[in-house]
Amino acid sequence: MAAQQRDSAVAAQGMTGMGMQASSEHQNAFNALRIGAASAVIFSHHFHITGTRPPAWLHSDMVGGVAVMTFFTISGYLVTLSWLRDPRLLAFVAKRLLRLWPGMLVAVVADVLLFGSTFTALPLREFWTHPATLEHWRNLLLVEAYVNLPGVFPANPLAGLMNGPLWTIPMELMCYAGLAAIGVLGMLRWRVLGCIAALGYIAYFLTMRNADLTGTMYHWFEYPAYFAFGGLIALLRDVFLLHGRVVLLALLPLAAGLFFGLKLEHSAGLLLLPPLLIYLGLHEAPVFARLHRAGDPSYGIYILGCPIQQSVQAICPQLPFAASLLLALLLALVAGYASWHAVEAPALRLKRLWGQASRPAKVTGWVNAS
């Protein structure tokens, strides 16, 4: 998910122990990771959309799952830093809505007026006034996902599906609300309390909603656990900046033992993936600076990719899988950049209306990022 490129500005100082220079908004790798995650979602979904059986060695759904975990981890880290910089509830809410809602508006308008109107088997008047079409506009409320549209893509393997990835957006909003709640309660002013809250949720997931133990996937509990882990790293940022490499080297054999020895794949992933992603995201290089200057198309790729894939399949059903995937990826990339430059970036500039707190939040045991 998606959602926080401006918050990368606080991504790091003095990373001596990690062998890196200070990372900044325009040089870190978070944009690259998000673009890669959005592309991985398209790759994972393309097997289902084209009705193609993945190779026996490839767990394609896991690729998509890890991509969404990547979004939630990065979001937890950067959005927590955002709260710590400016712990004002109304400003926080406004900034989060400015990140999610404009892109959602682009997606819903495109779903109904462009893709839906073009690829529905229903007469246009009937399509536009159909209860399911009217319901699709409720995605703009961000609290529930409506992913289907009537009569669309009737010859595709996933007939009726318009925009599957929208189901994670209410979950992202729920994570923002949870973070805001513990922030308003003052728990983020003391690092220990904030860490206890994050660790408490992670422990709850691992013991009560973990597929390794229950045998059932609970994504509405699992992905927020990655968000919480990202927030935990943000609260322990100074330690992580100095000792991130050591942390990863210590966690790697433990995660490997859980994954290969005890077959606790979900537990191993939660243990290792968040610190690995933040460690990689904090790296800087000139190529990342150029990528930042081009904008962040990841949200647009994520929420426009599915209707684009469905359209490619409807128009070119005989296209080989690799060619179809490449075409869908290229079109989604173009659409993502168009959404960013035309709608998302201008909307984010409205953040200045809420200003900045006169001073960053004071957090016990914390060296403030300002």
Phi, psi and omega in degrees: 000209218227050213170069184179024190299328180291333181286353177295348183299336183259015193296338175182156170229169173017086185255046184302312183296340181261002178070028182230160174277172177297133180267150182224174181303324188262002183231349182279176190260010184296320177300317180299318179296320181291319177297317177298319180294316179298320178293324179294326176297315178299316178302313182297316182289337188293333177296316180290318185294325180266356182069031182261132176280125179291160176303152184301330183278351187254121173267086189295326179295327177294325177301314178295321179297316178296325178298316179293322175301324178298314178302313185290324178296309181297320178300313180302319181293306187287323181289326174296317176299323179298315178297318182295327177288322187216084187275049176254124188300310184296320178295319180298313180299315181299316181295320181292319179293325177294336178278323186268316194289316181301318177295322177296322177300316178301314184295314184292317178299316179295319180302313187277309190274333180258289186291313182297313182295329181280322191248012175276148176273353181274155169301145187303316181300316179295320179297311184295330183260001181296140180306323180291326177290315178298324178294327181299329178296340180290350172302335181294343176282343175068007186255347177207148185256138176234105194257350183253159173223149187288130172074008185276146176048054188296335182265357181281156176303326177252063181300138178091341180281131176250310189210078183302316185297348181299342184294340181274347184292315174302328178294320176298316179298322178298320178295319176301317181296319178297318178297316179298322181297312180289335175292315179296325178288354177086007185288339180272356176283339176241118186304320182299315181294318178299317179294322178298318179298314180295313180295325179297317179292318179300317179296320178300314179299312185297326185264336187242333185232019183275124181299335177298329183257324185268337185079003182234138178279127176240080185298329181290349172254328185289308183296321173299333176295324175292321175300315180297322179293320175299319177296322178299316178296324177298319179292330179256028189304314184299319177293318183293323179298326182274328190233019183302319181295319179295319178301314181296318180295328178284323183282333185303308180294327179294315178295320179297320178296318178294318186287307187271326184275307184263356180060033177261071188296318183291321178295317179297318180298316180293328180290321190257322190296312182301310179296327178296315181296316181292321177300313179293320182296333182280351177291151179233152178196154179304326181297327178289326176296318178295323179295319178296320181296331179285344181106176182244098182273004192297318180295316178297318177301317185294315187262358173248349184297316184296309177298328176294316178298316178298322180292318178299317180295322181291322183278322185233064185293339182267000181294136177303153186305311184298318180292319178297316179297314181298317179297315179297319179297316180296316179294321179293323178296315178299315180296322179296315178293323178297316178298319180298307186285327184275328188232306190293310181297315176301322178294320181294334177294344176288349177305330182298339179296333180266358175062202182224146176303146182299332175210150179297160178298139175269121183241125182302129179076020187237135170266110191295144171261122182227000000 
